Amino acid sequence: MKYPQAIEHLVRLFTKLPGVGRRTAERYAFDVLIRWKEAEVSEFQEVLAQVKNSITTCGQCGVFTDAAECPICLDRQRRQDLLCVVASAREVYSLENTKEYRGQYHVLQGLLSPLDGRGEEILGLAKLIRRIEENDVKEVVVALDSTLEGDATALFIKQKLEDYPVKVSRLAFGIPLGSALEYVDGGTLARAFVGRAIF
Amino acid sequence: MKYPQAIEHLVRLFTKLPGVGRRTAERYAFDVLIRWKEAEVSEFQEVLAQVKNSITTCGQCGVFTDAAECPICLDRQRRQDLLCVVASAREVYSLENTKEYRGQYHVLQGLLSPLDGRGEEILGLAKLIRRIEENDVKEVVVALDSTLEGDATALFIKQKLEDYPVKVSRLAFGIPLGSALEYVDGGTLARAFVGRAIF
């Protein structure tokens, strides 16, 4: 027996979410149908519209915002001469929560990936360079994934910035806090050795 | 840094889904924000409304339907003198997919649970008994979970139907297909012994 059409449709939409397979989507759809109140469903509908309408990315740095200017660009307490490069606007939240960084951000549109046809143009480096020049930026912190694509992109940015009077740094690699050495992979251990510091 | 308000709201709504914690909800919300097309989001909104508006449960048997009468009650090929009792309308789909059953259904509003304050009234047994009498039902198949609540409810239904000329059966307990004996728990094995059959 097939599900009534609206249920089937809702199940199909839920499977579009990341990591959601058919069975999980069915569980979600029936939960909405059986357990959610009318008011909750309307609220869900409204918020879906809102999230697409009210949230934009800052034209300057690319951070998500629901206001005309973004909270980070607006904050005059933050250093203007420090720029952190991230691969997506979402990562800004994780970095902000560390409270270790008080500079500007520059959100790329993705990472270099020749296999997926993502080349230099998605990095928007012209804009990054313009910001470096205009704000007299002293240091660019590259905060990218430790993956093939992240490494390639980091290296590419470093090369592109060689002619500018700016330091280019990258987040440290090493042993994650709270982990036992015996479970840390060899590559990470090797990087931790290279990066060892007097304490 | 806090998420913009609409993102935070969407995250909170996603956590209402079963098994979805804060991190998964964040992943879903950002996926909708970043990766979903406008059209997909509108589709999602519409289907949410539809699923609550167009889907009802059959007044007769309790099965989900988007039509005036339900597909099962309408189907005159199905036996009218066989009734299967299930705990929720969703379970009807699993049972129908086995293609082993061609009778009617009776969906309870839940299982007995004194601890959660769910008593006899949620079973709607008066309606079940009326259907048994009107359709001259010969057998009631109790298809409930093998849990404390399922067992209690099954037993209760059996007792209530003792005065009526109807057989009350329950789905067989035993070893799940494809499983190795060494992984089957003792209780299941014991039931499988008791229910053993000549083959």
mmCIF file of N, CA, C and O in Angstrom, chain A residues 1-7 9-10 13-14 16-18 20 26-28 30-36 40-41 43-45 47-52 54-55 64 66 72 90 92-93 96-97, chain B residues 1-7 9-10 13-14 16-18 20 26-28 30-36 40-41 43-45 47-52 54-55 64 66 72 90 92-93 96-97:
data_model
loop_
_atom_site.group_PDB
_atom_site.id
_atom_site.type_symbol
_atom_site.label_atom_id
_atom_site.label_comp_id
_atom_site.label_asym_id
_atom_site.label_seq_id
_atom_site.Cartn_x
_atom_site.Cartn_y
_atom_site.Cartn_z
ATOM 1 N N MET A 1 0.849 -1.200 0.000
ATOM 2 C CA MET A 1 0.000 0.000 0.000
ATOM 3 C C MET A 1 0.882 1.246 0.000
ATOM 4 O O MET A 1 1.832 1.345 0.773
ATOM 5 N N LYS A 2 0.566 2.199 -0.862
ATOM 6 C CA LYS A 2 1.355 3.429 -0.914
ATOM 7 C C LYS A 2 0.864 4.416 0.128
ATOM 8 O O LYS A 2 -0.302 4.428 0.495
ATOM 9 N N TYR A 3 1.772 5.315 0.575
ATOM 10 C CA TYR A 3 1.363 6.396 1.462
ATOM 11 C C TYR A 3 0.472 7.350 0.686
ATOM 12 O O TYR A 3 0.655 7.526 -0.519
ATOM 13 N N PRO A 4 -0.470 8.013 1.365
ATOM 14 C CA PRO A 4 -1.217 9.088 0.680
ATOM 15 C C PRO A 4 -0.205 10.084 0.104
ATOM 16 O O PRO A 4 0.891 10.245 0.638
ATOM 17 N N GLN A 5 -0.621 10.759 -0.963
ATOM 18 C CA GLN A 5 0.305 11.565 -1.758
ATOM 19 C C GLN A 5 1.086 12.617 -0.948
ATOM 20 O O GLN A 5 2.291 12.767 -1.111
ATOM 21 N N ALA A 6 0.393 13.326 -0.065
ATOM 22 C CA ALA A 6 1.056 14.395 0.685
ATOM 23 C C ALA A 6 2.134 13.820 1.612
ATOM 24 O O ALA A 6 3.196 14.415 1.793
ATOM 25 N N ILE A 7 1.865 12.660 2.207
ATOM 26 C CA ILE A 7 2.866 12.042 3.083
ATOM 27 C C ILE A 7 4.096 11.672 2.255
ATOM 28 O O ILE A 7 5.233 11.977 2.620
ATOM 29 N N HIS A 9 5.125 12.900 -0.490
ATOM 30 C CA HIS A 9 5.810 14.117 -0.922
ATOM 31 C C HIS A 9 6.690 14.671 0.213
ATOM 32 O O HIS A 9 7.837 15.052 0.002
ATOM 33 N N LEU A 10 6.127 14.692 1.414
ATOM 34 C CA LEU A 10 6.877 15.202 2.564
ATOM 35 C C LEU A 10 8.086 14.310 2.846
ATOM 36 O O LEU A 10 9.181 14.796 3.130
ATOM 37 N N LEU A 13 10.807 15.162 0.440
ATOM 38 C CA LEU A 13 11.495 16.413 0.759
ATOM 39 C C LEU A 13 12.455 16.236 1.943
ATOM 40 O O LEU A 13 13.554 16.780 1.942
ATOM 41 N N PHE A 14 12.029 15.465 2.939
ATOM 42 C CA PHE A 14 12.918 15.248 4.087
ATOM 43 C C PHE A 14 14.198 14.530 3.671
ATOM 44 O O PHE A 14 15.257 14.756 4.255
ATOM 45 N N LYS A 16 15.955 15.114 1.291
ATOM 46 C CA LYS A 16 16.915 16.082 0.750
ATOM 47 C C LYS A 16 17.856 16.610 1.828
ATOM 48 O O LYS A 16 18.899 17.191 1.519
ATOM 49 N N LEU A 17 17.470 16.460 3.081
ATOM 50 C CA LEU A 17 18.341 16.931 4.165
ATOM 51 C C LEU A 17 19.588 16.049 4.245
ATOM 52 O O LEU A 17 19.521 14.864 3.922
ATOM 53 N N PRO A 18 20.705 16.596 4.695
ATOM 54 C CA PRO A 18 21.951 15.829 4.688
ATOM 55 C C PRO A 18 21.884 14.644 5.645
ATOM 56 O O PRO A 18 21.464 14.793 6.791
ATOM 57 N N VAL A 20 19.913 12.134 5.652
ATOM 58 C CA VAL A 20 18.587 11.581 5.921
ATOM 59 C C VAL A 20 18.196 10.610 4.808
ATOM 60 O O VAL A 20 18.063 11.002 3.658
ATOM 61 N N GLU A 26 10.760 8.983 6.634
ATOM 62 C CA GLU A 26 9.421 8.486 6.973
ATOM 63 C C GLU A 26 9.114 8.762 8.438
ATOM 64 O O GLU A 26 8.015 9.187 8.799
ATOM 65 N N ARG A 27 10.127 8.550 9.276
ATOM 66 C CA ARG A 27 9.948 8.783 10.714
ATOM 67 C C ARG A 27 9.621 10.259 10.968
ATOM 68 O O ARG A 27 8.719 10.581 11.745
ATOM 69 N N TYR A 28 10.346 11.153 10.294
ATOM 70 C CA TYR A 28 10.113 12.585 10.457
ATOM 71 C C TYR A 28 8.706 12.952 9.969
ATOM 72 O O TYR A 28 7.979 13.683 10.633
ATOM 73 N N PHE A 30 5.971 11.163 9.599
ATOM 74 C CA PHE A 30 4.886 10.686 10.455
ATOM 75 C C PHE A 30 4.874 11.417 11.787
ATOM 76 O O PHE A 30 3.828 11.618 12.386
ATOM 77 N N ASP A 31 6.036 11.820 12.237
ATOM 78 C CA ASP A 31 6.088 12.586 13.475
ATOM 79 C C ASP A 31 5.371 13.923 13.285
ATOM 80 O O ASP A 31 4.562 14.331 14.127
ATOM 81 N N VAL A 32 5.648 14.586 12.157
ATOM 82 C CA VAL A 32 4.965 15.852 11.863
ATOM 83 C C VAL A 32 3.461 15.613 11.757
ATOM 84 O O VAL A 32 2.657 16.349 12.327
ATOM 85 N N LEU A 33 3.084 14.547 11.074
ATOM 86 C CA LEU A 33 1.661 14.260 10.859
ATOM 87 C C LEU A 33 0.936 13.929 12.158
ATOM 88 O O LEU A 33 -0.161 14.414 12.416
ATOM 89 N N ILE A 34 1.571 13.105 12.990
ATOM 90 C CA ILE A 34 0.865 12.580 14.161
ATOM 91 C C ILE A 34 1.075 13.440 15.398
ATOM 92 O O ILE A 34 0.136 13.715 16.133
ATOM 93 N N ARG A 35 2.326 13.873 15.632
ATOM 94 C CA ARG A 35 2.627 14.424 16.949
ATOM 95 C C ARG A 35 2.672 15.948 16.983
ATOM 96 O O ARG A 35 2.462 16.555 18.034
ATOM 97 N N TRP A 36 3.003 16.595 15.832
ATOM 98 C CA TRP A 36 3.124 18.052 15.831
ATOM 99 C C TRP A 36 1.752 18.701 15.856
ATOM 100 O O TRP A 36 0.818 18.236 15.208
ATOM 101 N N GLU A 40 2.558 24.378 15.434
ATOM 102 C CA GLU A 40 3.971 24.107 15.201
ATOM 103 C C GLU A 40 4.264 23.977 13.712
ATOM 104 O O GLU A 40 5.295 24.438 13.222
ATOM 105 N N VAL A 41 3.335 23.348 13.001
ATOM 106 C CA VAL A 41 3.533 23.176 11.558
ATOM 107 C C VAL A 41 3.493 24.534 10.856
ATOM 108 O O VAL A 41 4.325 24.822 9.996
ATOM 109 N N GLU A 43 4.232 27.366 12.190
ATOM 110 C CA GLU A 43 5.460 28.039 12.602
ATOM 111 C C GLU A 43 6.617 27.574 11.711
ATOM 112 O O GLU A 43 7.427 28.373 11.247
ATOM 113 N N PHE A 44 6.677 26.276 11.466
ATOM 114 C CA PHE A 44 7.714 25.685 10.629
ATOM 115 C C PHE A 44 7.658 26.292 9.220
ATOM 116 O O PHE A 44 8.677 26.709 8.666
ATOM 117 N N GLN A 45 6.444 26.387 8.672
ATOM 118 C CA GLN A 45 6.271 26.963 7.340
ATOM 119 C C GLN A 45 6.782 28.400 7.282
ATOM 120 O O GLN A 45 7.490 28.794 6.369
ATOM 121 N N VAL A 47 8.879 29.951 9.288
ATOM 122 C CA VAL A 47 10.317 30.090 9.497
ATOM 123 C C VAL A 47 11.088 29.693 8.247
ATOM 124 O O VAL A 47 12.122 30.286 7.933
ATOM 125 N N LEU A 48 10.575 28.716 7.519
ATOM 126 C CA LEU A 48 11.244 28.319 6.276
ATOM 127 C C LEU A 48 11.281 29.489 5.309
ATOM 128 O O LEU A 48 12.295 29.747 4.654
ATOM 129 N N ALA A 49 10.156 30.219 5.224
ATOM 130 C CA ALA A 49 10.107 31.382 4.338
ATOM 131 C C ALA A 49 11.081 32.446 4.848
ATOM 132 O O ALA A 49 11.898 32.973 4.107
ATOM 133 N N GLN A 50 10.998 32.706 6.156
ATOM 134 C CA GLN A 50 11.848 33.728 6.776
ATOM 135 C C GLN A 50 13.313 33.482 6.556
ATOM 136 O O GLN A 50 14.080 34.389 6.244
ATOM 137 N N VAL A 51 13.711 32.220 6.761
ATOM 138 C CA VAL A 51 15.129 31.918 6.718
ATOM 139 C C VAL A 51 15.687 32.226 5.333
ATOM 140 O O VAL A 51 16.816 32.697 5.195
ATOM 141 N N LYS A 52 14.886 31.991 4.316
ATOM 142 C CA LYS A 52 15.362 32.305 2.964
ATOM 143 C C LYS A 52 15.246 33.803 2.659
ATOM 144 O O LYS A 52 16.055 34.348 1.924
ATOM 145 N N SER A 54 14.975 36.506 5.038
ATOM 146 C CA SER A 54 15.593 37.504 5.916
ATOM 147 C C SER A 54 17.100 37.340 6.037
ATOM 148 O O SER A 54 17.805 38.261 6.412
ATOM 149 N N ILE A 55 17.613 36.149 5.736
ATOM 150 C CA ILE A 55 19.048 35.939 5.935
ATOM 151 C C ILE A 55 19.809 36.186 4.629
ATOM 152 O O ILE A 55 19.519 35.575 3.609
ATOM 153 N N PHE A 64 26.797 35.460 7.486
ATOM 154 C CA PHE A 64 25.331 35.529 7.497
ATOM 155 C C PHE A 64 24.857 36.695 8.350
ATOM 156 O O PHE A 64 25.396 36.944 9.427
ATOM 157 N N ASP A 66 21.013 39.132 9.305
ATOM 158 C CA ASP A 66 19.618 39.468 9.004
ATOM 159 C C ASP A 66 19.406 40.981 9.059
ATOM 160 O O ASP A 66 18.294 41.468 9.077
ATOM 161 N N ILE A 72 29.702 41.681 12.445
ATOM 162 C CA ILE A 72 31.160 41.689 12.565
ATOM 163 C C ILE A 72 31.768 42.930 11.916
ATOM 164 O O ILE A 72 32.615 43.599 12.509
ATOM 165 N N ARG A 90 29.094 29.339 7.702
ATOM 166 C CA ARG A 90 28.731 28.624 8.907
ATOM 167 C C ARG A 90 29.902 28.506 9.882
ATOM 168 O O ARG A 90 29.736 28.515 11.099
ATOM 169 N N VAL A 92 32.152 30.496 10.654
ATOM 170 C CA VAL A 92 32.399 31.702 11.442
ATOM 171 C C VAL A 92 31.877 31.517 12.876
ATOM 172 O O VAL A 92 32.511 31.951 13.837
ATOM 173 N N TYR A 93 30.727 30.818 13.011
ATOM 174 C CA TYR A 93 30.151 30.644 14.350
ATOM 175 C C TYR A 93 31.062 29.825 15.257
ATOM 176 O O TYR A 93 31.251 30.153 16.424
ATOM 177 N N GLU A 96 34.018 32.047 16.184
ATOM 178 C CA GLU A 96 33.620 33.108 17.121
ATOM 179 C C GLU A 96 33.440 32.548 18.532
ATOM 180 O O GLU A 96 33.770 33.207 19.515
ATOM 181 N N ASN A 97 32.914 31.313 18.601
ATOM 182 C CA ASN A 97 32.661 30.759 19.932
ATOM 183 C C ASN A 97 33.932 30.467 20.713
ATOM 184 O O ASN A 97 33.889 30.324 21.929
ATOM 185 N N MET B 1 29.077 34.174 19.225
ATOM 186 C CA MET B 1 28.157 34.882 18.330
ATOM 187 C C MET B 1 26.904 34.033 18.112
ATOM 188 O O MET B 1 26.995 32.846 17.853
ATOM 189 N N LYS B 2 25.759 34.679 18.263
ATOM 190 C CA LYS B 2 24.507 33.940 18.080
ATOM 191 C C LYS B 2 24.143 33.881 16.606
ATOM 192 O O LYS B 2 24.489 34.759 15.826
ATOM 193 N N TYR B 3 23.390 32.828 16.243
ATOM 194 C CA TYR B 3 22.861 32.759 14.888
ATOM 195 C C TYR B 3 21.836 33.865 14.701
ATOM 196 O O TYR B 3 21.142 34.230 15.660
ATOM 197 N N PRO B 4 21.672 34.352 13.448
ATOM 198 C CA PRO B 4 20.560 35.274 13.206
ATOM 199 C C PRO B 4 19.253 34.592 13.630
ATOM 200 O O PRO B 4 19.143 33.369 13.600
ATOM 201 N N GLN B 5 18.279 35.414 14.003
ATOM 202 C CA GLN B 5 17.074 34.905 14.652
ATOM 203 C C GLN B 5 16.338 33.806 13.883
ATOM 204 O O GLN B 5 15.930 32.797 14.448
ATOM 205 N N ALA B 6 16.199 33.995 12.563
ATOM 206 C CA ALA B 6 15.450 33.010 11.773
ATOM 207 C C ALA B 6 16.164 31.662 11.736
ATOM 208 O O ALA B 6 15.524 30.607 11.781
ATOM 209 N N ILE B 7 17.492 31.690 11.681
ATOM 210 C CA ILE B 7 18.246 30.430 11.687
ATOM 211 C C ILE B 7 18.038 29.723 13.025
ATOM 212 O O ILE B 7 17.714 28.538 13.082
ATOM 213 N N HIS B 9 15.617 29.970 15.068
ATOM 214 C CA HIS B 9 14.234 29.494 15.161
ATOM 215 C C HIS B 9 14.068 28.185 14.384
ATOM 216 O O HIS B 9 13.450 27.226 14.860
ATOM 217 N N LEU B 10 14.642 28.149 13.175
ATOM 218 C CA LEU B 10 14.545 26.934 12.355
ATOM 219 C C LEU B 10 15.264 25.769 13.038
ATOM 220 O O LEU B 10 14.762 24.643 13.065
ATOM 221 N N LEU B 13 13.059 24.371 15.689
ATOM 222 C CA LEU B 13 11.965 23.556 15.166
ATOM 223 C C LEU B 13 12.462 22.185 14.708
ATOM 224 O O LEU B 13 11.794 21.176 14.927
ATOM 225 N N PHE B 14 13.624 22.151 14.098
ATOM 226 C CA PHE B 14 14.159 20.857 13.653
ATOM 227 C C PHE B 14 14.422 19.927 14.837
ATOM 228 O O PHE B 14 14.289 18.721 14.709
ATOM 229 N N LYS B 16 12.625 19.396 17.189
ATOM 230 C CA LYS B 16 11.376 18.736 17.591
ATOM 231 C C LYS B 16 11.200 17.390 16.900
ATOM 232 O O LYS B 16 10.385 16.566 17.326
ATOM 233 N N LEU B 17 11.926 17.179 15.797
ATOM 234 C CA LEU B 17 11.818 15.898 15.098
ATOM 235 C C LEU B 17 12.442 14.800 15.948
ATOM 236 O O LEU B 17 13.374 15.053 16.703
ATOM 237 N N PRO B 18 11.950 13.576 15.812
ATOM 238 C CA PRO B 18 12.439 12.495 16.682
ATOM 239 C C PRO B 18 13.910 12.183 16.418
ATOM 240 O O PRO B 18 14.320 12.041 15.262
ATOM 241 N N VAL B 20 16.467 14.046 16.706
ATOM 242 C CA VAL B 20 17.280 15.147 16.183
ATOM 243 C C VAL B 20 17.752 16.030 17.336
ATOM 244 O O VAL B 20 16.943 16.638 18.029
ATOM 245 N N GLU B 26 21.168 21.938 13.528
ATOM 246 C CA GLU B 26 21.969 23.008 12.924
ATOM 247 C C GLU B 26 22.389 22.620 11.507
ATOM 248 O O GLU B 26 22.325 23.418 10.576
ATOM 249 N N ARG B 27 22.778 21.361 11.364
ATOM 250 C CA ARG B 27 23.191 20.870 10.049
ATOM 251 C C ARG B 27 22.028 20.989 9.057
ATOM 252 O O ARG B 27 22.204 21.427 7.922
ATOM 253 N N TYR B 28 20.837 20.595 9.491
ATOM 254 C CA TYR B 28 19.658 20.668 8.619
ATOM 255 C C TYR B 28 19.356 22.126 8.251
ATOM 256 O O TYR B 28 19.100 22.447 7.099
ATOM 257 N N PHE B 30 21.241 24.816 8.217
ATOM 258 C CA PHE B 30 22.201 25.429 7.303
ATOM 259 C C PHE B 30 22.112 24.810 5.914
ATOM 260 O O PHE B 30 22.358 25.476 4.916
ATOM 261 N N ASP B 31 21.750 23.535 5.857
ATOM 262 C CA ASP B 31 21.576 22.915 4.544
ATOM 263 C C ASP B 31 20.427 23.599 3.802
ATOM 264 O O ASP B 31 20.540 23.934 2.632
ATOM 265 N N VAL B 32 19.316 23.815 4.513
ATOM 266 C CA VAL B 32 18.169 24.506 3.909
ATOM 267 C C VAL B 32 18.580 25.908 3.468
ATOM 268 O O VAL B 32 18.283 26.337 2.356
ATOM 269 N N LEU B 33 19.302 26.588 4.327
ATOM 270 C CA LEU B 33 19.698 27.967 4.033
ATOM 271 C C LEU B 33 20.663 28.060 2.850
ATOM 272 O O LEU B 33 20.515 28.905 1.970
ATOM 273 N N ILE B 34 21.631 27.160 2.831
ATOM 274 C CA ILE B 34 22.714 27.292 1.848
ATOM 275 C C ILE B 34 22.435 26.525 0.558
ATOM 276 O O ILE B 34 22.643 27.023 -0.529
ATOM 277 N N ARG B 35 21.962 25.279 0.699
ATOM 278 C CA ARG B 35 21.958 24.404 -0.457
ATOM 279 C C ARG B 35 20.599 24.289 -1.153
ATOM 280 O O ARG B 35 20.512 23.980 -2.334
ATOM 281 N N TRP B 36 19.500 24.463 -0.391
ATOM 282 C CA TRP B 36 18.169 24.291 -0.984
ATOM 283 C C TRP B 36 17.829 25.477 -1.871
ATOM 284 O O TRP B 36 18.137 26.624 -1.542
ATOM 285 N N GLU B 40 12.460 24.670 -3.741
ATOM 286 C CA GLU B 40 12.361 23.516 -2.848
ATOM 287 C C GLU B 40 11.812 23.923 -1.491
ATOM 288 O O GLU B 40 11.024 23.197 -0.881
ATOM 289 N N VAL B 41 12.232 25.100 -1.037
ATOM 290 C CA VAL B 41 11.749 25.570 0.262
ATOM 291 C C VAL B 41 10.244 25.870 0.187
ATOM 292 O O VAL B 41 9.483 25.499 1.089
ATOM 293 N N GLU B 43 8.150 24.481 -1.817
ATOM 294 C CA GLU B 43 7.522 23.162 -1.928
ATOM 295 C C GLU B 43 7.367 22.553 -0.529
ATOM 296 O O GLU B 43 6.313 22.018 -0.184
ATOM 297 N N PHE B 44 8.424 22.676 0.265
ATOM 298 C CA PHE B 44 8.427 22.142 1.619
ATOM 299 C C PHE B 44 7.300 22.796 2.436
ATOM 300 O O PHE B 44 6.518 22.114 3.112
ATOM 301 N N GLN B 45 7.200 24.133 2.329
ATOM 302 C CA GLN B 45 6.156 24.855 3.064
ATOM 303 C C GLN B 45 4.767 24.355 2.680
ATOM 304 O O GLN B 45 3.918 24.111 3.521
ATOM 305 N N VAL B 47 3.857 21.506 1.271
ATOM 306 C CA VAL B 47 3.580 20.123 1.642
ATOM 307 C C VAL B 47 3.284 20.015 3.134
ATOM 308 O O VAL B 47 2.453 19.217 3.558
ATOM 309 N N LEU B 48 3.952 20.839 3.946
ATOM 310 C CA LEU B 48 3.678 20.820 5.380
ATOM 311 C C LEU B 48 2.223 21.176 5.642
ATOM 312 O O LEU B 48 1.557 20.561 6.481
ATOM 313 N N ALA B 49 1.710 22.178 4.899
ATOM 314 C CA ALA B 49 0.315 22.559 5.059
ATOM 315 C C ALA B 49 -0.580 21.418 4.585
ATOM 316 O O ALA B 49 -1.516 21.007 5.277
ATOM 317 N N GLN B 50 -0.254 20.883 3.413
ATOM 318 C CA GLN B 50 -1.053 19.809 2.825
ATOM 319 C C GLN B 50 -1.165 18.608 3.733
ATOM 320 O O GLN B 50 -2.225 18.020 3.891
ATOM 321 N N VAL B 51 -0.029 18.231 4.306
ATOM 322 C CA VAL B 51 -0.011 16.992 5.060
ATOM 323 C C VAL B 51 -0.944 17.094 6.262
ATOM 324 O O VAL B 51 -1.609 16.123 6.629
ATOM 325 N N LYS B 52 -1.027 18.298 6.838
ATOM 326 C CA LYS B 52 -1.948 18.454 7.957
ATOM 327 C C LYS B 52 -3.397 18.628 7.489
ATOM 328 O O LYS B 52 -4.321 18.238 8.178
ATOM 329 N N SER B 54 -4.779 17.675 4.292
ATOM 330 C CA SER B 54 -5.398 16.681 3.415
ATOM 331 C C SER B 54 -5.453 15.283 4.016
ATOM 332 O O SER B 54 -6.243 14.454 3.607
ATOM 333 N N ILE B 55 -4.601 15.012 4.994
ATOM 334 C CA ILE B 55 -4.574 13.652 5.545
ATOM 335 C C ILE B 55 -5.463 13.558 6.785
ATOM 336 O O ILE B 55 -5.284 14.305 7.739
ATOM 337 N N PHE B 64 -4.789 6.063 7.792
ATOM 338 C CA PHE B 64 -4.607 7.369 7.131
ATOM 339 C C PHE B 64 -5.207 7.366 5.736
ATOM 340 O O PHE B 64 -5.078 6.387 4.998
ATOM 341 N N ASP B 66 -6.355 10.248 2.281
ATOM 342 C CA ASP B 66 -6.548 11.613 1.790
ATOM 343 C C ASP B 66 -7.842 11.711 0.994
ATOM 344 O O ASP B 66 -8.078 12.675 0.279
ATOM 345 N N ILE B 72 -8.799 0.991 2.352
ATOM 346 C CA ILE B 72 -8.991 -0.368 2.868
ATOM 347 C C ILE B 72 -10.471 -0.680 3.090
ATOM 348 O O ILE B 72 -10.961 -1.727 2.690
ATOM 349 N N ARG B 90 0.423 4.201 11.315
ATOM 350 C CA ARG B 90 1.624 4.011 10.517
ATOM 351 C C ARG B 90 1.932 2.546 10.293
ATOM 352 O O ARG B 90 2.460 2.146 9.261
ATOM 353 N N VAL B 92 0.093 0.107 9.747
ATOM 354 C CA VAL B 92 -0.708 -0.526 8.699
ATOM 355 C C VAL B 92 0.135 -0.705 7.427
ATOM 356 O O VAL B 92 0.033 -1.721 6.746
ATOM 357 N N TYR B 93 1.011 0.285 7.137
ATOM 358 C CA TYR B 93 1.803 0.208 5.907
ATOM 359 C C TYR B 93 2.775 -0.973 5.935
ATOM 360 O O TYR B 93 2.943 -1.672 4.951
ATOM 361 N N GLU B 96 0.663 -4.129 5.470
ATOM 362 C CA GLU B 96 0.169 -4.248 4.096
ATOM 363 C C GLU B 96 1.282 -4.689 3.148
ATOM 364 O O GLU B 96 1.037 -5.450 2.213
ATOM 365 N N ASN B 97 2.495 -4.206 3.418
ATOM 366 C CA ASN B 97 3.594 -4.546 2.508
ATOM 367 C C ASN B 97 3.972 -6.024 2.556
ATOM 368 O O ASN B 97 4.623 -6.516 1.647
#
